[in-house]
Amino acid sequence: EVQLVQSGAEVKKPGESLRISCKGSGYSFTSYWISWVRQMPGKGLEWMGRIDPSDSYTNYSPSFQGHVTISADKSISTAYLQWSSLKASDTAMYYCARLDCGGDCYVRVVVDYWGQGTLVTVSS
Amino acid sequence: DIQMTQSPSSLSASVGDRVTITCQASQDISNYLNWYQQKPGKAPKLLIYDASNLETGVPSRFSGSGSGTDFTFTISSLQPEDIATYYCQQYDNLPAITFGQGTRLEIK
């Protein structure tokens, strides 16, 4: 069974750093890209970026480039999303998700499995 | 950037009703469109991929159609467990993907 299990909820202060995780199991972790998706309170879904765990190559949404870093450790089948300096506006639920590309993630992308979400609250 | 416009933004229907949600792309995206269901407090779930293909295990009352700029998602007979927010998502402009703003479905 494919599973993406994310780390638990976090409460942080503005300016603090944070790294949240997403551990994949039940499939070959290096065969599927992982994306991160933000959902602010009461709002819709926003694509943040993605990583190919086989070589850690990343693509970012222009809206998030420079503010977050996506990484992966294939030895433990885990992807990460990190911030060096959080803002109150980073308060949101963050989902990791597996991308089924049918071979080429520059041609086709279906988000076929999702993690359970990690709630990040940033407040002074 | 490709914009995805879903309508309506919210919808109230009765059990057994046929429900239709539309998604319009700002440019031709062929059939590069997927549909997701998000129940309250849960992660989204894939229902339809490549505009019209039903994901394995998804009930057949769900269906999708369309190509180019206009797409439709249909529930043929609404069930109480279908209460959720539904999102379309395009992948014509990779690596970026874009979601519609969502349609909240409620039971009347």
XYZ file of C-alpha atoms in Angstrom, chain B residues 1-107:
107
model
C 0.223 31.492 -16.440
C -2.798 29.321 -17.135
C -5.810 30.300 -15.052
C -8.461 27.769 -14.123
C -11.953 29.056 -13.399
C -14.370 26.715 -11.681
C -18.078 27.286 -11.375
C -20.066 27.419 -9.317
C -17.951 28.214 -6.260
C -20.565 26.541 -4.080
C -23.496 24.298 -4.758
C -26.359 22.846 -2.735
C -28.134 19.749 -4.035
C -30.343 16.926 -2.816
C -29.438 13.277 -2.468
C -30.019 11.604 -5.819
C -29.559 14.792 -7.839
C -27.290 15.028 -10.841
C -24.522 17.523 -10.064
C -22.340 19.261 -12.608
C -19.236 21.398 -12.024
C -17.395 23.185 -14.803
C -13.776 24.212 -15.141
C -12.601 26.640 -17.802
C -8.963 27.107 -18.748
C -7.591 30.444 -19.918
C -6.004 28.700 -22.911
C -6.183 25.358 -24.694
C -4.897 22.600 -22.406
C -5.970 19.613 -24.518
C -7.078 16.926 -22.023
C -4.427 17.807 -19.429
C -6.896 18.067 -16.584
C -7.538 16.134 -13.382
C -10.275 16.314 -10.727
C -9.875 15.898 -6.968
C -12.215 15.567 -4.022
C -11.334 17.028 -0.631
C -13.530 16.119 2.301
C -13.465 18.402 5.354
C -10.283 17.955 7.365
C -8.829 15.472 4.892
C -6.258 15.448 2.114
C -7.450 15.661 -1.478
C -8.141 12.462 -3.385
C -7.753 11.860 -7.107
C -11.051 11.037 -8.852
C -10.574 11.691 -12.581
C -7.360 11.951 -14.598
C -6.682 13.118 -18.152
C -10.131 14.762 -18.230
C -12.245 11.639 -18.460
C -10.530 8.599 -16.927
C -11.904 7.264 -13.660
C -9.245 6.479 -11.059
C -9.248 2.877 -9.862
C -11.650 2.321 -6.980
C -13.641 5.515 -7.557
C -17.426 4.956 -7.858
C -18.798 5.079 -11.375
C -21.277 7.858 -10.488
C -18.326 10.221 -10.932
C -17.341 11.189 -14.452
C -15.459 13.845 -16.369
C -15.488 15.176 -19.893
C -14.146 17.942 -22.070
C -11.039 19.076 -23.874
C -9.434 22.306 -24.949
C -10.677 24.997 -22.573
C -13.980 23.644 -21.238
C -14.331 20.721 -18.870
C -17.174 19.181 -16.899
C -17.251 17.041 -13.777
C -20.478 15.171 -13.029
C -21.907 13.179 -10.157
C -24.786 11.218 -11.658
C -26.634 10.605 -8.380
C -25.454 12.571 -5.365
C -24.778 10.567 -2.221
C -24.383 11.939 1.330
C -20.723 10.895 1.379
C -20.020 13.122 -1.646
C -20.084 16.245 0.503
C -16.721 17.815 -0.188
C -14.888 20.490 -2.110
C -13.938 19.550 -5.655
C -10.913 20.920 -7.507
C -9.808 20.760 -11.097
C -6.063 20.835 -11.859
C -4.266 21.465 -15.144
C -0.827 20.236 -16.159
C -0.361 21.870 -19.558
C 2.281 24.296 -18.311
C 4.720 21.913 -16.611
C 6.551 21.913 -14.317
C 3.886 24.194 -12.823
C 0.454 22.789 -12.072
C -2.544 24.952 -11.282
C -5.687 24.171 -9.347
C -9.071 25.741 -9.787
C -10.418 27.682 -6.835
C -12.674 24.815 -5.781
C -16.390 24.078 -5.664
C -17.942 23.419 -2.262
C -20.759 20.891 -2.507
C -23.402 20.715 0.219
C -26.516 18.648 0.759
